[in-house]
Amino acid sequence: MMIGTLELRGSGYAYAWYEDDRDAPACSGLSANCDAPPVPAPDILAIRVPFGGCEFVSPALIDDNVLDRISLLVPQSPGDLTAVLHLIRCSQRWFGSCRQVAVFDTAFFAGAACESEFGSPESVYAIAPELSRELNLYRLGYEGILHEAACRHVAEQVRHAAGSLSASRILSICLEPRPEIAAVVDGRPVMVTGGVGRIGGLPGECSCGDIDPTIVLMMADGLGMSVPQIEVELGRNSGLVGLLDQATSIPDLMNSKDETTQLARAVFEYRLRQACGSAAAAMGGIDAVVFSGRYHSLGSQVTEHCLADWIKSPAFYLFDRPVGRAMASMVIHLPE
Amino acid sequence: MSTSLNILVFNCGSSSLKFRLLAFPGERELARGEAQRIGPKTAEPARMVAVIDGDAREYPADMPDHAAALAETMRLLGETPTLMPHALGHRTVHGGSRFCEHTLLNDAAIADLEKTKALAPIHMPPILRVIQACREHYPRLPQVAVFDTAYHRTIPAHARVYALSSRVRDRLGVSKIGFHGISHEYVAGEAARLLGKPLGGLRAVSCHLGSGGASFCAIINGASVDSTMGYSPLAGLVMSTRSGDLDPDAMLRLLVHHRNDARASEDLLNKRSGVLGISGVSADIRDVLKLSRGEGPQAERCRWAFNLYSWRLRRYLGAFLATVAPADAIIFTDTIGETVPEVRAAACEGLGLFGVKIDPERNAKADASKQGMPLPIDVATIESRVRVLAVATNEELAIARCTFEALREANALPAGGAA
């Protein structure tokens, strides 16, 4: 079976076609516009959807009803969802006959976050629950696909290993340009650093992560900035680029010996350490740690600087597959 | 002539003025009290509640503002000649970036202090009114501002800086400041004494859980290295009416909801959120806990509210224990930390990885508000690597000590006083 995957990338998209369970894609590439990818129609196509709110707690076969439901979510994530709806419509035109599935980054967390009347303690803020509902203020993370796939990978590894290994409490560290840490107990997430959108949580390459909420109000009131201006400032000009006054990647920062980068590196490592501590408390301990995302290979450095002096003897794993491969694994076993 | 120095400490709230008079260097308490319900008339009249030289007093008094409350306090103390103060110490919530140390106040310092009003709009205006009134009516009494923020001056840059562009950081002048430092410093000293360690070697998380505000402080070698509060006292834990943390995307949605009115969002997050917002019935977590034991929709919501309150405590405890690892102690203090065992138990649940294990029986008995075991008390099991201490805070004593030290360092101990 050929499984196609599509995800937004800048103003275009990335595609990767996988044959059955093979790790390497049969073909892959980037497109800067909405031309059809130069590949035959797959048997099933997975399209990454960055936000599904509480509406989608699992992948959904795309039909008119699902498109309508995604459209209703646009006000909560206007930029991302407008672009992905366009991509879906293009893919329907290109590959009309194949089954197409929306795979949501937020679904992994939405299941646990939205199942109760008021929301789980992790998913909400300390404001009136009526207001949380009205404004859809739920913490749903933004790297759920990779967290879920990485934790499944750990579970498989443990199953195949001899002895009495247990991995019911997994610290999942997703090292992407916007890194995210989750705590997963028996396959269900109980804590995540990501917030309502993509700015909060850990500081990223260009996003500020969590800050004192008063600062946002000061930007509006004291600096006279509009909401879109603040969004750009906090989401694109902050994080490592804000601390260093120049663009850098997380690997470049972690490997830099330059004195001028030491504060940014210390900030980044410190925030990772604290998030890992929160995750450990949320789970009541840690059985395994898994690193995923495009910078997963930094796992040993993160372990050395953020974990080694306080976490004793958990098992460490790397999940080195890209998000496209993770999506392919999710949809391959979906019922007809 | 008196051989001791009487230091009068003021701890000013938005509608109250607590005072305590202590004789130094022996730290003997001479008087204490509180002017309550200061301000516009409420259902009950303003009143003074005090213990003067061992004699309990309570009476209604006309105190329309903090200056009147100060005048009433001084009149009351003036009834007993030996109770006249020689120096004044003021709990001062915010020192801004100008005041890193407790400061002997002169006109220039007071003028600088006026600039911090906007940084803590609930707390600073009444504090400044009291300081100004003291300056006007008792110009010969030296006054020391003792800052809640001063203890946190040791927070290192990597914990202090926000990951914002230098343009925004510089224009707003924002970095983590931290609050409740007077209490955190005091209980850290008490914990070191209890553990038989030098304060300079203490690694701990101090949990100041008040009925109003609340914050944790990470302590390494006796010094603050992090606080759950940030540039403002809004950040961090769930408080009585303050929300604590909200991520930036959530803040932006709130701003849109309030049509870009930052004041409306600030008002919501400071005054109508936290325990009050999530429970819908009370700003006091003790009420919420009590109601959660019932049945029906209100009890269910209160159970959820208590879980949310506790969850944030546990999440931050994990973060701060990872910061100070290996910790010697977790210290619970102030109204909730000293009197609500359920909160201590919920906060410490699942922290075995960090070597924390509470003894449920000892913890249940450690309640400063009942006839339980007196504080300070260690409520951890014998095998727990980290001691879990309930310690009564004494901010007024700490303020008096800081005042005494600041006067001595400034070579400004009043004549007739001790030392």
PDB file of C-alpha atoms in Angstrom, chain A residues 37-275:
ATOM      1  CA  PRO A  37       3.179  16.789  -6.434  1.00  0.00           C
ATOM      2  CA  PRO A  38       4.955  14.878  -9.216  1.00  0.00           C
ATOM      3  CA  VAL A  39       3.831  11.509  -7.913  1.00  0.00           C
ATOM      4  CA  PRO A  40       0.976   9.109  -8.589  1.00  0.00           C
ATOM      5  CA  ALA A  41      -2.075   9.109  -6.342  1.00  0.00           C
ATOM      6  CA  PRO A  42      -1.478   7.148  -3.161  1.00  0.00           C
ATOM      7  CA  ASP A  43      -3.843   4.532  -1.757  1.00  0.00           C
ATOM      8  CA  ILE A  44      -4.443   6.689   1.251  1.00  0.00           C
ATOM      9  CA  LEU A  45      -3.374  10.245   1.974  1.00  0.00           C
ATOM     10  CA  ALA A  46      -2.696  11.704   5.431  1.00  0.00           C
ATOM     11  CA  ILE A  47      -2.828  15.487   5.716  1.00  0.00           C
ATOM     12  CA  ARG A  48      -1.376  17.135   8.796  1.00  0.00           C
ATOM     13  CA  VAL A  49      -3.817  19.564  10.392  1.00  0.00           C
ATOM     14  CA  PRO A  50      -2.179  21.771  13.063  1.00  0.00           C
ATOM     15  CA  PHE A  51      -5.295  22.363  15.117  1.00  0.00           C
ATOM     16  CA  GLY A  52      -8.475  20.402  15.785  1.00  0.00           C
ATOM     17  CA  GLY A  53      -9.565  21.898  19.104  1.00  0.00           C
ATOM     18  CA  CYS A  54     -11.783  19.719  21.249  1.00  0.00           C
ATOM     19  CA  GLU A  55     -13.679  18.777  18.096  1.00  0.00           C
ATOM     20  CA  PHE A  56     -11.178  16.181  16.865  1.00  0.00           C
ATOM     21  CA  VAL A  57      -9.656  13.665  19.248  1.00  0.00           C
ATOM     22  CA  SER A  58      -8.453  11.249  16.551  1.00  0.00           C
ATOM     23  CA  PRO A  59      -7.685  11.257  12.821  1.00  0.00           C
ATOM     24  CA  ALA A  60     -10.758  11.839  10.667  1.00  0.00           C
ATOM     25  CA  LEU A  61     -11.587  10.629   7.188  1.00  0.00           C
ATOM     26  CA  ILE A  62     -12.107  13.798   5.192  1.00  0.00           C
ATOM     27  CA  ASP A  63     -15.588  14.365   3.828  1.00  0.00           C
ATOM     28  CA  ASP A  64     -17.837  17.402   3.540  1.00  0.00           C
ATOM     29  CA  ASN A  65     -18.871  17.103   7.155  1.00  0.00           C
ATOM     30  CA  VAL A  66     -15.276  17.036   8.400  1.00  0.00           C
ATOM     31  CA  LEU A  67     -14.388  19.983   6.182  1.00  0.00           C
ATOM     32  CA  ASP A  68     -17.302  21.925   7.640  1.00  0.00           C
ATOM     33  CA  ARG A  69     -16.200  21.083  11.162  1.00  0.00           C
ATOM     34  CA  ILE A  70     -12.617  22.180  10.447  1.00  0.00           C
ATOM     35  CA  SER A  71     -13.939  25.386   8.874  1.00  0.00           C
ATOM     36  CA  LEU A  72     -15.798  26.181  12.070  1.00  0.00           C
ATOM     37  CA  LEU A  73     -12.479  26.041  13.937  1.00  0.00           C
ATOM     38  CA  VAL A  74     -10.818  28.673  11.741  1.00  0.00           C
ATOM     39  CA  PRO A  75     -11.406  31.548  14.211  1.00  0.00           C
ATOM     40  CA  GLN A  76      -9.382  29.648  16.820  1.00  0.00           C
ATOM     41  CA  SER A  77      -6.379  29.136  14.551  1.00  0.00           C
ATOM     42  CA  PRO A  78      -6.982  31.353  11.549  1.00  0.00           C
ATOM     43  CA  GLY A  79      -3.598  31.303   9.807  1.00  0.00           C
ATOM     44  CA  ASP A  80      -2.921  27.594  10.037  1.00  0.00           C
ATOM     45  CA  LEU A  81      -6.417  26.339   9.303  1.00  0.00           C
ATOM     46  CA  THR A  82      -7.099  28.644   6.378  1.00  0.00           C
ATOM     47  CA  ALA A  83      -3.916  27.390   4.723  1.00  0.00           C
ATOM     48  CA  VAL A  84      -4.578  23.733   5.492  1.00  0.00           C
ATOM     49  CA  LEU A  85      -8.154  23.928   4.200  1.00  0.00           C
ATOM     50  CA  HIS A  86      -6.737  25.238   0.956  1.00  0.00           C
ATOM     51  CA  LEU A  87      -4.248  22.361   0.869  1.00  0.00           C
ATOM     52  CA  ILE A  88      -7.022  19.831   1.483  1.00  0.00           C
ATOM     53  CA  ARG A  89      -9.114  21.249  -1.349  1.00  0.00           C
ATOM     54  CA  CYS A  90      -6.095  21.076  -3.654  1.00  0.00           C
ATOM     55  CA  SER A  91      -5.379  17.485  -2.691  1.00  0.00           C
ATOM     56  CA  GLN A  92      -9.017  16.547  -3.293  1.00  0.00           C
ATOM     57  CA  ARG A  93      -8.643  17.964  -6.771  1.00  0.00           C
ATOM     58  CA  TRP A  94      -5.357  16.141  -7.391  1.00  0.00           C
ATOM     59  CA  PHE A  95      -6.211  12.786  -5.830  1.00  0.00           C
ATOM     60  CA  GLY A  96      -9.989  12.771  -5.801  1.00  0.00           C
ATOM     61  CA  SER A  97     -10.383   9.027  -5.731  1.00  0.00           C
ATOM     62  CA  CYS A  98      -8.113   8.157  -2.802  1.00  0.00           C
ATOM     63  CA  ARG A  99      -9.124   8.154   0.838  1.00  0.00           C
ATOM     64  CA  GLN A 100      -7.862  11.280   2.579  1.00  0.00           C
ATOM     65  CA  VAL A 101      -7.417  11.543   6.312  1.00  0.00           C
ATOM     66  CA  ALA A 102      -6.921  14.614   8.476  1.00  0.00           C
ATOM     67  CA  VAL A 103      -4.346  13.954  11.208  1.00  0.00           C
ATOM     68  CA  PHE A 104      -4.472  16.559  13.961  1.00  0.00           C
ATOM     69  CA  ASP A 105      -1.509  17.785  15.990  1.00  0.00           C
ATOM     70  CA  THR A 106      -3.817  18.536  18.899  1.00  0.00           C
ATOM     71  CA  ALA A 107      -5.840  15.288  18.916  1.00  0.00           C
ATOM     72  CA  PHE A 108      -3.457  13.441  21.229  1.00  0.00           C
ATOM     73  CA  PHE A 109      -4.047  15.998  23.975  1.00  0.00           C
ATOM     74  CA  ALA A 110      -7.638  16.917  23.134  1.00  0.00           C
ATOM     75  CA  GLY A 111      -8.922  13.504  24.156  1.00  0.00           C
ATOM     76  CA  ALA A 112      -7.762  13.884  27.734  1.00  0.00           C
ATOM     77  CA  ALA A 113      -8.220  17.650  27.907  1.00  0.00           C
ATOM     78  CA  CYS A 114     -11.784  17.932  26.718  1.00  0.00           C
ATOM     79  CA  GLU A 115     -13.465  14.829  28.073  1.00  0.00           C
ATOM     80  CA  SER A 116     -14.758  16.354  31.315  1.00  0.00           C
ATOM     81  CA  GLU A 117     -17.212  19.213  31.748  1.00  0.00           C
ATOM     82  CA  PHE A 118     -14.647  21.733  32.986  1.00  0.00           C
ATOM     83  CA  GLY A 119     -11.537  20.342  31.271  1.00  0.00           C
ATOM     84  CA  SER A 120      -8.631  18.493  32.861  1.00  0.00           C
ATOM     85  CA  PRO A 121      -6.505  20.440  35.390  1.00  0.00           C
ATOM     86  CA  GLU A 122      -3.642  20.422  32.889  1.00  0.00           C
ATOM     87  CA  SER A 123      -5.654  21.745  30.000  1.00  0.00           C
ATOM     88  CA  VAL A 124      -7.248  24.800  31.570  1.00  0.00           C
ATOM     89  CA  TYR A 125      -6.213  28.071  33.140  1.00  0.00           C
ATOM     90  CA  ALA A 126      -7.407  29.451  36.456  1.00  0.00           C
ATOM     91  CA  ILE A 127     -10.183  31.552  35.021  1.00  0.00           C
ATOM     92  CA  ALA A 128     -13.927  30.928  35.109  1.00  0.00           C
ATOM     93  CA  PRO A 129     -14.642  27.711  33.175  1.00  0.00           C
ATOM     94  CA  GLU A 130     -17.496  29.441  31.366  1.00  0.00           C
ATOM     95  CA  LEU A 131     -14.992  31.882  29.879  1.00  0.00           C
ATOM     96  CA  SER A 132     -12.565  29.080  29.000  1.00  0.00           C
ATOM     97  CA  ARG A 133     -15.398  27.424  27.085  1.00  0.00           C
ATOM     98  CA  GLU A 134     -16.518  30.613  25.376  1.00  0.00           C
ATOM     99  CA  LEU A 135     -12.990  31.472  24.205  1.00  0.00           C
ATOM    100  CA  ASN A 136     -11.829  27.866  23.741  1.00  0.00           C
ATOM    101  CA  LEU A 137      -8.905  28.407  26.053  1.00  0.00           C
ATOM    102  CA  TYR A 138      -7.621  24.857  26.313  1.00  0.00           C
ATOM    103  CA  ARG A 139      -4.024  23.771  26.395  1.00  0.00           C
ATOM    104  CA  LEU A 140      -3.775  21.254  23.551  1.00  0.00           C
ATOM    105  CA  GLY A 141      -0.074  21.246  22.678  1.00  0.00           C
ATOM    106  CA  TYR A 142       1.185  21.372  19.111  1.00  0.00           C
ATOM    107  CA  GLU A 143       3.334  18.300  18.571  1.00  0.00           C
ATOM    108  CA  GLY A 144       0.864  15.592  19.482  1.00  0.00           C
ATOM    109  CA  ILE A 145       1.548  13.481  16.395  1.00  0.00           C
ATOM    110  CA  LEU A 146       5.224  13.102  17.259  1.00  0.00           C
ATOM    111  CA  HIS A 147       4.578  12.580  20.983  1.00  0.00           C
ATOM    112  CA  GLU A 148       2.029   9.861  20.281  1.00  0.00           C
ATOM    113  CA  ALA A 149       4.231   8.122  17.732  1.00  0.00           C
ATOM    114  CA  ALA A 150       7.314   8.352  19.961  1.00  0.00           C
ATOM    115  CA  CYS A 151       5.469   6.863  22.932  1.00  0.00           C
ATOM    116  CA  ARG A 152       4.119   4.031  20.767  1.00  0.00           C
ATOM    117  CA  HIS A 153       7.667   3.403  19.618  1.00  0.00           C
ATOM    118  CA  VAL A 154       8.835   3.135  23.227  1.00  0.00           C
ATOM    119  CA  ALA A 155       5.987   0.765  24.056  1.00  0.00           C
ATOM    120  CA  GLU A 156       6.963  -1.460  21.114  1.00  0.00           C
ATOM    121  CA  GLN A 157      10.608  -1.452  22.139  1.00  0.00           C
ATOM    122  CA  VAL A 158       9.696  -2.422  25.665  1.00  0.00           C
ATOM    123  CA  ARG A 159       7.400  -5.193  24.433  1.00  0.00           C
ATOM    124  CA  HIS A 160      10.201  -6.640  22.330  1.00  0.00           C
ATOM    125  CA  ALA A 161      12.808  -6.391  25.059  1.00  0.00           C
ATOM    126  CA  ALA A 162      13.455  -9.276  27.376  1.00  0.00           C
ATOM    127  CA  GLY A 163      13.020  -8.870  31.111  1.00  0.00           C
ATOM    128  CA  SER A 164      10.599  -6.786  33.079  1.00  0.00           C
ATOM    129  CA  LEU A 165      11.024  -3.375  31.529  1.00  0.00           C
ATOM    130  CA  SER A 166       8.152  -1.044  32.147  1.00  0.00           C
ATOM    131  CA  ALA A 167       7.415   2.185  30.378  1.00  0.00           C
ATOM    132  CA  SER A 168       4.071   3.251  31.685  1.00  0.00           C
ATOM    133  CA  ARG A 169       5.376   6.780  32.507  1.00  0.00           C
ATOM    134  CA  ILE A 170       7.120   8.362  29.555  1.00  0.00           C
ATOM    135  CA  LEU A 171       8.791  11.743  29.432  1.00  0.00           C
ATOM    136  CA  SER A 172       8.450  12.731  25.775  1.00  0.00           C
ATOM    137  CA  ILE A 173      10.821  15.465  24.644  1.00  0.00           C
ATOM    138  CA  CYS A 174      10.082  16.696  21.145  1.00  0.00           C
ATOM    139  CA  LEU A 175      13.035  18.714  19.866  1.00  0.00           C
ATOM    140  CA  GLU A 176      11.629  20.797  17.048  1.00  0.00           C
ATOM    141  CA  PRO A 177      12.277  24.499  16.392  1.00  0.00           C
ATOM    142  CA  ARG A 178       9.402  24.988  18.819  1.00  0.00           C
ATOM    143  CA  PRO A 179      10.285  22.285  21.318  1.00  0.00           C
ATOM    144  CA  GLU A 180       7.608  20.674  23.427  1.00  0.00           C
ATOM    145  CA  ILE A 181       7.665  18.340  26.414  1.00  0.00           C
ATOM    146  CA  ALA A 182       4.840  15.993  27.363  1.00  0.00           C
ATOM    147  CA  ALA A 183       4.222  13.532  30.158  1.00  0.00           C
ATOM    148  CA  VAL A 184       2.423  10.374  29.046  1.00  0.00           C
ATOM    149  CA  VAL A 185       1.045   7.736  31.394  1.00  0.00           C
ATOM    150  CA  ASP A 186      -0.162   4.445  29.901  1.00  0.00           C
ATOM    151  CA  GLY A 187      -0.447   6.082  26.506  1.00  0.00           C
ATOM    152  CA  ARG A 188      -2.472   9.064  27.742  1.00  0.00           C
ATOM    153  CA  PRO A 189      -0.943  12.515  28.043  1.00  0.00           C
ATOM    154  CA  VAL A 190      -1.208  14.140  31.472  1.00  0.00           C
ATOM    155  CA  MET A 191       0.947  17.201  30.952  1.00  0.00           C
ATOM    156  CA  VAL A 192       2.262  19.282  28.058  1.00  0.00           C
ATOM    157  CA  THR A 193       4.268  22.470  27.870  1.00  0.00           C
ATOM    158  CA  GLY A 194       2.492  23.789  24.769  1.00  0.00           C
ATOM    159  CA  GLY A 195      -0.457  26.051  25.342  1.00  0.00           C
ATOM    160  CA  VAL A 196      -3.485  27.348  23.484  1.00  0.00           C
ATOM    161  CA  GLY A 197      -1.372  28.138  20.441  1.00  0.00           C
ATOM    162  CA  ARG A 198       2.219  27.914  19.281  1.00  0.00           C
ATOM    163  CA  ILE A 199       3.797  30.808  21.136  1.00  0.00           C
ATOM    164  CA  GLY A 200       3.643  29.519  24.711  1.00  0.00           C
ATOM    165  CA  GLY A 201       5.424  26.681  26.466  1.00  0.00           C
ATOM    166  CA  LEU A 202       9.167  26.359  26.043  1.00  0.00           C
ATOM    167  CA  PRO A 203      11.106  29.101  24.298  1.00  0.00           C
ATOM    168  CA  GLY A 204      11.759  28.162  20.678  1.00  0.00           C
ATOM    169  CA  GLU A 205      14.044  29.354  17.942  1.00  0.00           C
ATOM    170  CA  CYS A 206      11.830  32.384  17.411  1.00  0.00           C
ATOM    171  CA  SER A 207       8.954  32.069  19.910  1.00  0.00           C
ATOM    172  CA  CYS A 208       9.109  33.345  23.467  1.00  0.00           C
ATOM    173  CA  GLY A 209       7.427  30.474  25.304  1.00  0.00           C
ATOM    174  CA  ASP A 210       5.661  31.185  28.576  1.00  0.00           C
ATOM    175  CA  ILE A 211       6.115  34.665  30.004  1.00  0.00           C
ATOM    176  CA  ASP A 212       4.500  36.668  32.773  1.00  0.00           C
ATOM    177  CA  PRO A 213       0.979  37.382  31.418  1.00  0.00           C
ATOM    178  CA  THR A 214       1.323  41.011  32.493  1.00  0.00           C
ATOM    179  CA  ILE A 215       3.990  41.503  29.824  1.00  0.00           C
ATOM    180  CA  VAL A 216       1.464  40.858  27.054  1.00  0.00           C
ATOM    181  CA  LEU A 217      -0.806  43.469  28.586  1.00  0.00           C
ATOM    182  CA  MET A 218       2.101  45.914  28.857  1.00  0.00           C
ATOM    183  CA  MET A 219       2.886  45.420  25.173  1.00  0.00           C
ATOM    184  CA  ALA A 220      -0.699  46.338  24.346  1.00  0.00           C
ATOM    185  CA  ASP A 221      -1.142  49.117  26.872  1.00  0.00           C
ATOM    186  CA  GLY A 222       2.375  50.515  27.286  1.00  0.00           C
ATOM    187  CA  LEU A 223       3.759  50.043  23.791  1.00  0.00           C
ATOM    188  CA  GLY A 224       0.462  50.476  21.975  1.00  0.00           C
ATOM    189  CA  MET A 225       0.887  47.273  19.970  1.00  0.00           C
ATOM    190  CA  SER A 226      -2.075  45.601  18.297  1.00  0.00           C
ATOM    191  CA  VAL A 227      -2.836  41.908  18.827  1.00  0.00           C
ATOM    192  CA  PRO A 228      -1.391  40.898  15.414  1.00  0.00           C
ATOM    193  CA  GLN A 229       1.751  42.938  16.144  1.00  0.00           C
ATOM    194  CA  ILE A 230       2.197  41.265  19.521  1.00  0.00           C
ATOM    195  CA  GLU A 231       1.620  37.874  17.915  1.00  0.00           C
ATOM    196  CA  VAL A 232       4.402  38.531  15.401  1.00  0.00           C
ATOM    197  CA  GLU A 233       6.735  39.924  18.065  1.00  0.00           C
ATOM    198  CA  LEU A 234       6.276  36.998  20.446  1.00  0.00           C
ATOM    199  CA  GLY A 235       5.981  34.282  17.805  1.00  0.00           C
ATOM    200  CA  ARG A 236       8.665  35.302  15.311  1.00  0.00           C
ATOM    201  CA  ASN A 237      11.068  37.766  16.918  1.00  0.00           C
ATOM    202  CA  SER A 238      11.497  36.228  20.341  1.00  0.00           C
ATOM    203  CA  GLY A 239      12.955  33.013  21.777  1.00  0.00           C
ATOM    204  CA  LEU A 240      16.543  32.385  20.741  1.00  0.00           C
ATOM    205  CA  VAL A 241      16.490  35.019  18.019  1.00  0.00           C
ATOM    206  CA  GLY A 242      15.259  37.521  20.600  1.00  0.00           C
ATOM    207  CA  LEU A 243      17.922  36.622  23.136  1.00  0.00           C
ATOM    208  CA  LEU A 244      20.751  36.589  20.596  1.00  0.00           C
ATOM    209  CA  ASP A 245      19.565  39.339  18.249  1.00  0.00           C
ATOM    210  CA  GLN A 246      20.228  36.946  15.384  1.00  0.00           C
ATOM    211  CA  ALA A 247      18.682  33.792  14.008  1.00  0.00           C
ATOM    212  CA  THR A 248      20.078  30.488  15.191  1.00  0.00           C
ATOM    213  CA  SER A 249      18.974  26.889  15.388  1.00  0.00           C
ATOM    214  CA  ILE A 250      18.757  24.855  18.559  1.00  0.00           C
ATOM    215  CA  PRO A 251      21.590  22.503  17.460  1.00  0.00           C
ATOM    216  CA  ASP A 252      23.832  25.470  16.601  1.00  0.00           C
ATOM    217  CA  LEU A 253      23.137  26.950  20.004  1.00  0.00           C
ATOM    218  CA  MET A 254      23.749  23.684  21.853  1.00  0.00           C
ATOM    219  CA  ASN A 255      27.033  23.157  20.035  1.00  0.00           C
ATOM    220  CA  SER A 256      28.256  26.725  20.229  1.00  0.00           C
ATOM    221  CA  LYS A 257      31.306  27.600  22.298  1.00  0.00           C
ATOM    222  CA  ASP A 258      30.765  31.312  21.696  1.00  0.00           C
ATOM    223  CA  GLU A 259      30.610  33.264  24.960  1.00  0.00           C
ATOM    224  CA  THR A 260      27.864  35.518  23.610  1.00  0.00           C
ATOM    225  CA  THR A 261      25.490  32.588  23.226  1.00  0.00           C
ATOM    226  CA  GLN A 262      25.938  31.215  26.733  1.00  0.00           C
ATOM    227  CA  LEU A 263      23.025  33.077  28.312  1.00  0.00           C
ATOM    228  CA  ALA A 264      20.594  31.947  25.592  1.00  0.00           C
ATOM    229  CA  ARG A 265      21.801  28.391  25.983  1.00  0.00           C
ATOM    230  CA  ALA A 266      21.488  28.558  29.771  1.00  0.00           C
ATOM    231  CA  VAL A 267      17.936  29.931  29.444  1.00  0.00           C
ATOM    232  CA  PHE A 268      16.995  27.162  27.028  1.00  0.00           C
ATOM    233  CA  GLU A 269      18.467  24.360  29.129  1.00  0.00           C
ATOM    234  CA  TYR A 270      17.028  25.754  32.339  1.00  0.00           C
ATOM    235  CA  ARG A 271      13.524  25.893  30.923  1.00  0.00           C
ATOM    236  CA  LEU A 272      13.876  22.321  29.614  1.00  0.00           C
ATOM    237  CA  ARG A 273      15.042  21.159  33.039  1.00  0.00           C
ATOM    238  CA  GLN A 274      12.081  22.759  34.788  1.00  0.00           C
ATOM    239  CA  ALA A 275       9.597  21.356  32.284  1.00  0.00           C
TER     240      ALA A 275
END
